[in-house]
Coordinates of C-alpha atoms in Angstrom, one line a residue:
X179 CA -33.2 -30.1 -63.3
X180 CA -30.9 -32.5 -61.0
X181 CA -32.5 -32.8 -57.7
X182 CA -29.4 -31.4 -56.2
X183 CA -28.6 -28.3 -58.1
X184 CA -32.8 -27.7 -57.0
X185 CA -31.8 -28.0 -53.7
X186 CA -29.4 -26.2 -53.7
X187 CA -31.2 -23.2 -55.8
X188 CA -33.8 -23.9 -53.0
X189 CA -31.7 -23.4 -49.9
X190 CA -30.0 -20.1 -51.9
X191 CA -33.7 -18.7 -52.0
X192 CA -34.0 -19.7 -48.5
X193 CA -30.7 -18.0 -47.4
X194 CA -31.6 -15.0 -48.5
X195 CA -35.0 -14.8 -46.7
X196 CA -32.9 -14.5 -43.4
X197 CA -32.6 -17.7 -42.2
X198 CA -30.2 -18.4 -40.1
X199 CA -26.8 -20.5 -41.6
X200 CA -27.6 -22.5 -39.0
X201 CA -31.0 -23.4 -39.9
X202 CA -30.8 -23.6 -43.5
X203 CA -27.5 -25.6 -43.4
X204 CA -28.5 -27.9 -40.6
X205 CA -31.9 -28.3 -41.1
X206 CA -32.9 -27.7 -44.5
X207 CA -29.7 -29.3 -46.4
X208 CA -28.8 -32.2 -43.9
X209 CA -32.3 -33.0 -42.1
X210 CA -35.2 -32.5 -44.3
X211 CA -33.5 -33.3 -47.7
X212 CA -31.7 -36.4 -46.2
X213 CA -35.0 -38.8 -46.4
X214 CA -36.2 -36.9 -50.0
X215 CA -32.4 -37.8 -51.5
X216 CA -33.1 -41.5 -50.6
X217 CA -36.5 -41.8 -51.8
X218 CA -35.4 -40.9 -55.4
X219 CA -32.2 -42.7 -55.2
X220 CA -34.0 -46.1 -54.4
X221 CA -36.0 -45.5 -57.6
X222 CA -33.3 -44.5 -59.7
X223 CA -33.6 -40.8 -60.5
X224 CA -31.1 -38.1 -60.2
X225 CA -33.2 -35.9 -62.1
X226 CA -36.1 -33.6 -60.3
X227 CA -39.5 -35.3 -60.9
X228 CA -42.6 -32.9 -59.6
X229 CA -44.8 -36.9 -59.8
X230 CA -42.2 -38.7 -57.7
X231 CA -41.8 -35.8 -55.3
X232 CA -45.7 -35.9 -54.9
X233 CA -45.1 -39.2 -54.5
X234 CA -42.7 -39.1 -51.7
X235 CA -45.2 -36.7 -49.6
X236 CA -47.7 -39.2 -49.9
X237 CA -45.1 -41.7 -48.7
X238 CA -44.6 -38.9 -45.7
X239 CA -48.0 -38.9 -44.7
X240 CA -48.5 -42.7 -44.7
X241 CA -45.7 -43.4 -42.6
X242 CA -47.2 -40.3 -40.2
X243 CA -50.6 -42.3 -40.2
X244 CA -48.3 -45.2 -38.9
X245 CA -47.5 -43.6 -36.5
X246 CA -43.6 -43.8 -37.6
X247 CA -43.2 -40.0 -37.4
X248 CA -44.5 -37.4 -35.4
X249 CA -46.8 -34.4 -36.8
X250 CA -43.8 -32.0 -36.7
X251 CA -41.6 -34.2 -38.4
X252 CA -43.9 -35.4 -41.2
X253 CA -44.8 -32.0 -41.5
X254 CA -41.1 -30.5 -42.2
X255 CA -40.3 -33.2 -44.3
X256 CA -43.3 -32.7 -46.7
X257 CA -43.2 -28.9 -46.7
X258 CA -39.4 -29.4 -48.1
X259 CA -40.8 -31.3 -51.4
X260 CA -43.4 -28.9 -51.7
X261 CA -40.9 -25.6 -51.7
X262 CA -38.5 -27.7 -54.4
X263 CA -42.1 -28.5 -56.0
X264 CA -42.7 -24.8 -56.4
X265 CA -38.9 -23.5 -57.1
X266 CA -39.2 -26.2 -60.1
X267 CA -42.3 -25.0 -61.1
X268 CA -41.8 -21.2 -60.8
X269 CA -38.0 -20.6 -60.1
X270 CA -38.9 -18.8 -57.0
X271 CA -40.6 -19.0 -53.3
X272 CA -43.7 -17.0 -52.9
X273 CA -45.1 -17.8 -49.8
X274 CA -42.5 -17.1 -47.1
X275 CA -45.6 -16.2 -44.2
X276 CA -45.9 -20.0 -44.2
X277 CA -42.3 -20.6 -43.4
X278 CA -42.5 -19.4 -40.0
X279 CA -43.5 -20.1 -36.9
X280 CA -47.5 -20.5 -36.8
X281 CA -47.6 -19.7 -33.0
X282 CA -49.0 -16.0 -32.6
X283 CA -47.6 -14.3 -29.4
X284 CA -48.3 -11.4 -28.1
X285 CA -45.8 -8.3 -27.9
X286 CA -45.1 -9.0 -24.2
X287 CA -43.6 -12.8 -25.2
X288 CA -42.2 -11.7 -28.0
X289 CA -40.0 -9.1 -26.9
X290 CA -38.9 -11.5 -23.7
X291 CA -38.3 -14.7 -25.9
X292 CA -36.3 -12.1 -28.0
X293 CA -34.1 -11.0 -24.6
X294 CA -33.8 -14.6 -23.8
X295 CA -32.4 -15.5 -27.1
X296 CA -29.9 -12.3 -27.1
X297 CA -28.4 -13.4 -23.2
X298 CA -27.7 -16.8 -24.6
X299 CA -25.9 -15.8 -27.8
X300 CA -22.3 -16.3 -27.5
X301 CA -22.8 -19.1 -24.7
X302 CA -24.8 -21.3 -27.3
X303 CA -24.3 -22.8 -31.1
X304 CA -26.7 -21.0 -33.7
X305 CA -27.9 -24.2 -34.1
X306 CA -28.8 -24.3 -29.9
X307 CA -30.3 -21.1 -30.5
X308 CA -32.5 -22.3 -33.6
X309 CA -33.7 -25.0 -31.0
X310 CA -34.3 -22.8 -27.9
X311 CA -36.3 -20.8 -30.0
X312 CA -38.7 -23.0 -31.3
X313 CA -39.1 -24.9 -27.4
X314 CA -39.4 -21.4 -26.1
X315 CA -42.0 -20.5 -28.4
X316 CA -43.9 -23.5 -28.0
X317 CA -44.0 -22.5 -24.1
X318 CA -45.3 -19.3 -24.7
X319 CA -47.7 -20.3 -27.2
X320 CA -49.1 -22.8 -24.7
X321 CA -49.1 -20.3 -21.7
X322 CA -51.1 -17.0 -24.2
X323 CA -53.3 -19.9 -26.1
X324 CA -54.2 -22.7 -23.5
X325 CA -54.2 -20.8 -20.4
X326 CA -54.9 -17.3 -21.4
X327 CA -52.1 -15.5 -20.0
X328 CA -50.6 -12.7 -21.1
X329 CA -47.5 -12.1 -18.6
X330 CA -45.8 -14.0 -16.3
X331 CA -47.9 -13.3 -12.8
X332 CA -49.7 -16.3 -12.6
X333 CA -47.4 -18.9 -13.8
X334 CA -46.4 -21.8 -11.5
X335 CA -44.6 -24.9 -11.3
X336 CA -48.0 -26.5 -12.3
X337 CA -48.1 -25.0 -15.5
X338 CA -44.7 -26.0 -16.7
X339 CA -45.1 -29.5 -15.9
X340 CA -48.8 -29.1 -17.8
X341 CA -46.6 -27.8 -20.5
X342 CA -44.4 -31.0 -20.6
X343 CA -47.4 -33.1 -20.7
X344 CA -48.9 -31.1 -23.0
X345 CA -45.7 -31.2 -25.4
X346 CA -44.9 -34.9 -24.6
X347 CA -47.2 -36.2 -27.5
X348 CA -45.1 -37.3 -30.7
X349 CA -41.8 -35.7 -28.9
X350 CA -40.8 -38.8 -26.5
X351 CA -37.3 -38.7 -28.6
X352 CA -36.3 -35.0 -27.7
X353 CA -38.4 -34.3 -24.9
X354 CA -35.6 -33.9 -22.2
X355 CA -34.2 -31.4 -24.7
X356 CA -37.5 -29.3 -24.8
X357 CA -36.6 -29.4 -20.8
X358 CA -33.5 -28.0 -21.3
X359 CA -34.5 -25.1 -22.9
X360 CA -37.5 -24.5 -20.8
X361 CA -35.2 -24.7 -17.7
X362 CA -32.9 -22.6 -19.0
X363 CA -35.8 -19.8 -20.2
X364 CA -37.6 -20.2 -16.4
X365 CA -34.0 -18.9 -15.0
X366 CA -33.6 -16.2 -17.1
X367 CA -37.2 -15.1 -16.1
X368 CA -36.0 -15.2 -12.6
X369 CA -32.4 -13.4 -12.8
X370 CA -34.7 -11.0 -15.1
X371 CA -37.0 -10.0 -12.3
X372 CA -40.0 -11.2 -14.1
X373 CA -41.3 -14.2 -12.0
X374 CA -40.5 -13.8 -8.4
X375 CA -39.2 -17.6 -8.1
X376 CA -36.8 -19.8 -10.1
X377 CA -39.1 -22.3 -11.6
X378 CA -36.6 -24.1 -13.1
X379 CA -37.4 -26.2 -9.7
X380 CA -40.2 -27.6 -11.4
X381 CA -38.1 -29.6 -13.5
X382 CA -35.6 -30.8 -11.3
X383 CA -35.7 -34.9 -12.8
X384 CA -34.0 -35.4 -16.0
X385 CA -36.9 -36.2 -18.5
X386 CA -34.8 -39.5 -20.2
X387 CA -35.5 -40.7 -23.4
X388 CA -36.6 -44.6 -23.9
X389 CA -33.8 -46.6 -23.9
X390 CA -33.0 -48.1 -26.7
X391 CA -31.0 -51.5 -27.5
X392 CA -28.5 -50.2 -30.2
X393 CA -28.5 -52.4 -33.1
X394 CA -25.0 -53.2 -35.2
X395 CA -24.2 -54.9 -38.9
X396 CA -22.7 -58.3 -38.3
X397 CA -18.8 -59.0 -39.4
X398 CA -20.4 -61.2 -42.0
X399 CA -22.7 -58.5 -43.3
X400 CA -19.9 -55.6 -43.2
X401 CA -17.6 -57.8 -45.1
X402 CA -20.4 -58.3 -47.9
X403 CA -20.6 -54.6 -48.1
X404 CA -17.3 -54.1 -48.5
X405 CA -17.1 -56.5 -51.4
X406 CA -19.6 -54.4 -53.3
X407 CA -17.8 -51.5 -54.8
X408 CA -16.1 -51.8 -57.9
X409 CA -12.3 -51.3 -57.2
X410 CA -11.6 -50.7 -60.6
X411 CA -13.6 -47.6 -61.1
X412 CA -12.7 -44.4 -59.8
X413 CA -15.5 -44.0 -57.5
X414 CA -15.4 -47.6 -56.6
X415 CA -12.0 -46.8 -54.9
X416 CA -13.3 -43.8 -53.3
X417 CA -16.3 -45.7 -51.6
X418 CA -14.5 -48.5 -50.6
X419 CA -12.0 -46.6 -49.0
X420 CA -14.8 -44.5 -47.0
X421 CA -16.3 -48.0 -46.3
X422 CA -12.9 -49.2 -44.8
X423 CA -12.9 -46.0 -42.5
X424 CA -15.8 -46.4 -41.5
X425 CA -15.2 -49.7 -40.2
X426 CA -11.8 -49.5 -38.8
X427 CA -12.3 -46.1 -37.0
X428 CA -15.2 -45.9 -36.6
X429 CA -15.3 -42.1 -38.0
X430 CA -18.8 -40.1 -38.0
X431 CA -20.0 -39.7 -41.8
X432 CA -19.5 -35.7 -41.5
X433 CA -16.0 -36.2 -39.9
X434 CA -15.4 -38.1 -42.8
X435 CA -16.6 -35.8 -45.7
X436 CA -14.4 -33.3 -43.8
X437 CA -11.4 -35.2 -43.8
X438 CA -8.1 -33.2 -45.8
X439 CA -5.2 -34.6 -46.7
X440 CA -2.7 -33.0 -44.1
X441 CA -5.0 -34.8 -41.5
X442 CA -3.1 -37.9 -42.6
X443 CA 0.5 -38.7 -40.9
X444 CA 1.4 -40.7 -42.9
X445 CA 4.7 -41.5 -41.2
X446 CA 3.0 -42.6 -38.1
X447 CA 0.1 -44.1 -39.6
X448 CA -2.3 -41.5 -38.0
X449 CA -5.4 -39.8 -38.5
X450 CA -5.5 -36.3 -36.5
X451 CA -8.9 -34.4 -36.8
X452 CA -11.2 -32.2 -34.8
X453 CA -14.8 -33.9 -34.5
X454 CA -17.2 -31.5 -36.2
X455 CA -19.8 -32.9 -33.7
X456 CA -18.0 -32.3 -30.6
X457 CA -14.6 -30.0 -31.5
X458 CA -12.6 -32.3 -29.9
X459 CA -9.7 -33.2 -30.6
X460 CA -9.2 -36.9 -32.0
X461 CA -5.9 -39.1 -32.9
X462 CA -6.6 -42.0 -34.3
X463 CA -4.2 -45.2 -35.4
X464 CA -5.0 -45.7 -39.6
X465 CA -4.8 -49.7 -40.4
X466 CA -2.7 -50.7 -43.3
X467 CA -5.5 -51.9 -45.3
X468 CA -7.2 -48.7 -44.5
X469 CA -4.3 -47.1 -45.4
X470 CA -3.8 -48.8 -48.6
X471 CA -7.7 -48.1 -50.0
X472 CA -7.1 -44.1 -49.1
X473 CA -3.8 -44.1 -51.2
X474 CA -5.2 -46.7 -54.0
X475 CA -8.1 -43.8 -54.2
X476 CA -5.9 -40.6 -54.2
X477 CA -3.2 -42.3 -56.3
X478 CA -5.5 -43.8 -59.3
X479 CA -9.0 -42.2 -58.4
X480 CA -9.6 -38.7 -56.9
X481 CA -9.8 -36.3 -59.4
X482 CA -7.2 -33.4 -59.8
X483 CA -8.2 -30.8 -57.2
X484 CA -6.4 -28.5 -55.5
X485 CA -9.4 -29.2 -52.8
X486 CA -7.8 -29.8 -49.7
X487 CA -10.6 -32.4 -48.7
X488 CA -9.5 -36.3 -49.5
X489 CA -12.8 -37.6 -50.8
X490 CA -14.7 -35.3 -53.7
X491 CA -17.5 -35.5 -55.9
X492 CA -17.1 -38.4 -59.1
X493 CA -18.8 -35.7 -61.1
X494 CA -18.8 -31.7 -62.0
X495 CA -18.1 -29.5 -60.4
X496 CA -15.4 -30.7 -57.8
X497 CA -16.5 -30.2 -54.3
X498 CA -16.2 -32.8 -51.1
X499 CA -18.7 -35.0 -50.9
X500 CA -22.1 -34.5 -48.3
X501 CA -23.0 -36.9 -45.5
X502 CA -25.8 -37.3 -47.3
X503 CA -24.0 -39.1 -50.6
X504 CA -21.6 -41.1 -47.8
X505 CA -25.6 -42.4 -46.6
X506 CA -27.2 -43.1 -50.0
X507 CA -24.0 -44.9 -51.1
X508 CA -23.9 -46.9 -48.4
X509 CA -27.6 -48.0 -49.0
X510 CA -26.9 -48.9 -52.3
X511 CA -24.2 -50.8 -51.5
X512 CA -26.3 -52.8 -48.7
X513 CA -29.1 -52.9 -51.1
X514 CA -26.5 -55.2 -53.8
X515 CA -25.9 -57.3 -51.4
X516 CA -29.0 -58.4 -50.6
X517 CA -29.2 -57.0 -46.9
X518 CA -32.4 -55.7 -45.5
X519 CA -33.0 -52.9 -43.9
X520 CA -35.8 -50.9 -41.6
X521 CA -35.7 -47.6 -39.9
X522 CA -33.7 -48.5 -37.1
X523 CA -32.2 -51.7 -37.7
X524 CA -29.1 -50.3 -37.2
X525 CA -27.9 -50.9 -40.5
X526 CA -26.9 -47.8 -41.8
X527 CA -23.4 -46.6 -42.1
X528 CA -23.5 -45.1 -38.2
X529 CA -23.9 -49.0 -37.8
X530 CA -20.4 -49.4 -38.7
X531 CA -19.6 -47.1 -36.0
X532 CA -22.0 -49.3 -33.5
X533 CA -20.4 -52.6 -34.8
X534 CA -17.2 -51.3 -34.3
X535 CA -17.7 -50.3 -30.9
X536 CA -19.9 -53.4 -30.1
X537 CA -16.3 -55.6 -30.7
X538 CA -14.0 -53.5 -29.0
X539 CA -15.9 -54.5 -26.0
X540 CA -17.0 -58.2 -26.6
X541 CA -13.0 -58.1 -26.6
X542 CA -12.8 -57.2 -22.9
X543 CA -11.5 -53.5 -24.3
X544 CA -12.1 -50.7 -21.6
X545 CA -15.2 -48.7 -21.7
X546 CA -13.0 -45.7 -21.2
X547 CA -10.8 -46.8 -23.9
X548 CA -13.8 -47.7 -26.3
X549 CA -15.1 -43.9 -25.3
X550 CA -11.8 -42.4 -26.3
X551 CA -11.7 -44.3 -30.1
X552 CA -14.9 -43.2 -30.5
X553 CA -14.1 -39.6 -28.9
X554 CA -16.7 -38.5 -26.8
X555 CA -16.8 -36.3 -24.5
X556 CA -18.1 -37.7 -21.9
X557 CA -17.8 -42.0 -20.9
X558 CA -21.6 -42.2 -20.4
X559 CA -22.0 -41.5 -24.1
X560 CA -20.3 -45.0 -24.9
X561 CA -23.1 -46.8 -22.1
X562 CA -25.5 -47.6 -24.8
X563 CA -23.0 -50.0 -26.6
X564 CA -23.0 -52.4 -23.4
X565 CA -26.9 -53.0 -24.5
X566 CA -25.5 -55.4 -27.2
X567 CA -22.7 -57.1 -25.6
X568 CA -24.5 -60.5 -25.5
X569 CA -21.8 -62.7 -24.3
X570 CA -21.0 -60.3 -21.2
X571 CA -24.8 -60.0 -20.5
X572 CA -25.2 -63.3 -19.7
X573 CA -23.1 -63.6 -17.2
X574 CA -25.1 -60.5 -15.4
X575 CA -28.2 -63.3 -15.6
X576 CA -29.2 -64.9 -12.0
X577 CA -30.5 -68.1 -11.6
X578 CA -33.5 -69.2 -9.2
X579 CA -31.7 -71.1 -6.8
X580 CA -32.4 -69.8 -3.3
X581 CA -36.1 -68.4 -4.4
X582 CA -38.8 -69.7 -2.8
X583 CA -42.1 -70.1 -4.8
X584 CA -45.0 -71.3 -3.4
X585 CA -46.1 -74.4 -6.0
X586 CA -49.9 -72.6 -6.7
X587 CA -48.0 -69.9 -8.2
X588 CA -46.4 -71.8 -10.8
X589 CA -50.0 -73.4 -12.3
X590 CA -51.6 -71.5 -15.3

């Protein structure tokens, strides 16, 4: 069976064991199947293979050993192969107790994890609600299993800050989110009359995540990319038009997939979306050469489709493309010519977006302005792209003139 018609059988089964859409779209289709796609794409199979996806969870497990991926991470992403290992070896799921949560709670925590969950409906995403879940559970698990409580009368600040130690092992990446939710829950427990003070006090201080220098593809390397695709095939054209958004606009792969045809103004030479990230609103100038790859494509490439989506499937049955394809295509086409790449070198297609970015302001363009392109919501969302702004950074760099230094201090 192709690995994505499996997939997709897979995530049908899964849909009807009451998952959430948000979980089984979000997290099953676009996070844990992401790295699986890849693995079989880099050795050249479209087809399911139970030996390579054994293979793959091996592959998992090493890079856990590593120390490349956290236990919960490793762990999602292997027990993805195994359910498309078992719907290709049966047709069916038969162990949906081991899909849930392993965390036991008692009644008590159970029914007020519940309450909190049903107070933030409407205010959060599904996909907020998915996460609150699993940090609230995690809490509660902690508090029944680690400290033996069965209610809230004895908690104290001290124990949620025991709790963020306790979680901070292989979560350093989304720990200020598990704080979120965990300051969030600790107000509700207050406004709820079951703990007598807001510990959300407890924590007050952002937990920040390690800064990290954001990496970018060089023009040199971009422009070697974009020579890749065969412009004479049908999805040739379509890639290196996607290619060519990418780099001019620096679009987000999903805003991309979800780009339609009366999103174009053409007369103006505009793009006009709403962000599937953020919902906001985004106008967006289209370069002529940009321009001329999306018209080459829908002119002598897309296949007739009353789809309203610009970019579809090469192949049966029509459908716009995934984020996922936009990815593995653009790992193929780095791959051809002859670029390396390592989990977070920053040369993926988001690198596009980075590199993008990264020239606007060695140009002396506005941060504001760079935010806007790029449409965030907020300025401080752009920050990180100052990190690689070399020829600015050095002016920031001080000289030792005026320093005093007594001369033992300089001898090794």
């Amino acid at each position: 069976m192709n690995l994505e018609q499996l997939i997709d059988k897979t995530i049908d089964i899964l849909h009807g064991m009451n998952y959430t859409e948000g979980t089984w779209k979000h997290a099953f289709r676009n996070g844990r199947c992401s790295a699986l796609r890849q693995f079989f794409s880099e050795r050249g199979k479209e087809e399911f293979c139970v030996d390579t996806a054994r293979e793959y969870i091996a592959y998992i497990q090493k890079r856990y050993e590593n120390g490349e991926f956290s236990f919960y991470r490793s762990a999602h992403l292997k027990k993805m192969a195994a359910w498309l290992i078992q719907v290709h070896e049966t047709g069916e799921l038969r162990w949906k107790s081991g899909m849930k949560s392993k965390i036991s709670l008692n009644s008590f925590f159970e029914d007020t994890l519940e309450g909190y969950l049903a107070s933030r409906r409407g205010a959060l995403s599904e996909r907020s609600i998915v996460s609150h879940r699993s940090d609230i559970r995690h809490l509660l698990g902690y508090l029944q299993h680690e400290k033996d409580y069965v209610d809230f009368a004895r908690l104290t600040p001290r124990d949620v800050q025991a709790f963020m130690l306790f979680m901070r092992q292989g979560r350093e990446g989304r720990l200020d989110f598990v704080a979120h939710s965990v300051r969030s829950f600790l107000s509700y427990l207050n406004s709820s009359g079951l703990v007598d003070a807001d510990l959300s006090s407890a924590l007050r201080m952002r937990l920040q995540r390690p800064a990290k220098i954001m990496s970018r593809l060089s023009p040199e390397e971009i422009d070697l990319i974009l020579s890749q695709p065969n412009r004479d095939t049908a999805v040739g054209k379509r890639d290196y038009a996607i290619l060519m958004l990418g780099k001019s606009t620096g679009l987000r792969r999903g805003d991309i997939v979800n780009l339609k045809r009366s999103d174009i103004d053409w007369k103006a030479d505009e793009l006009r979306i709403t962000q599937s990230k953020t919902g906001v609103p985004l106008v967006l100038p289209l370069e002529p050469d940009t321009e001329d790859a999306i018209v080459d494509y829908l002119l002598n490439g897309r296949p007739k489709s009353n789809l309203p989506y610009v970019f579809l499937r090469g192949a049966a049955p029509r459908a716009a493309i995934s984020p996922q394809l936009v990815g593995t295509m653009f790992g193929r086409y780095l791959s051809k010519a002859g670029i390396s790449h390592t989990p977070g070198d920053g040369k993926s297609f988001h690198g596009l977006r980075r590199s993008m970015a990264s020239l606007m302001l060695e140009a002396d363009i506005p941060l504001t302005t760079i935010s806007q392109v790029l449409g965030h919501r907020k300025m401080d969302s752009a920050a990180p792209y100052l990190s690689v702004d070399e020829k600015n950074l050095r002016r920031c760099a001080l000289g030792l003139k005026g320093i005093e230094v007594r001369a033992e201090g300089l001898s090794w």
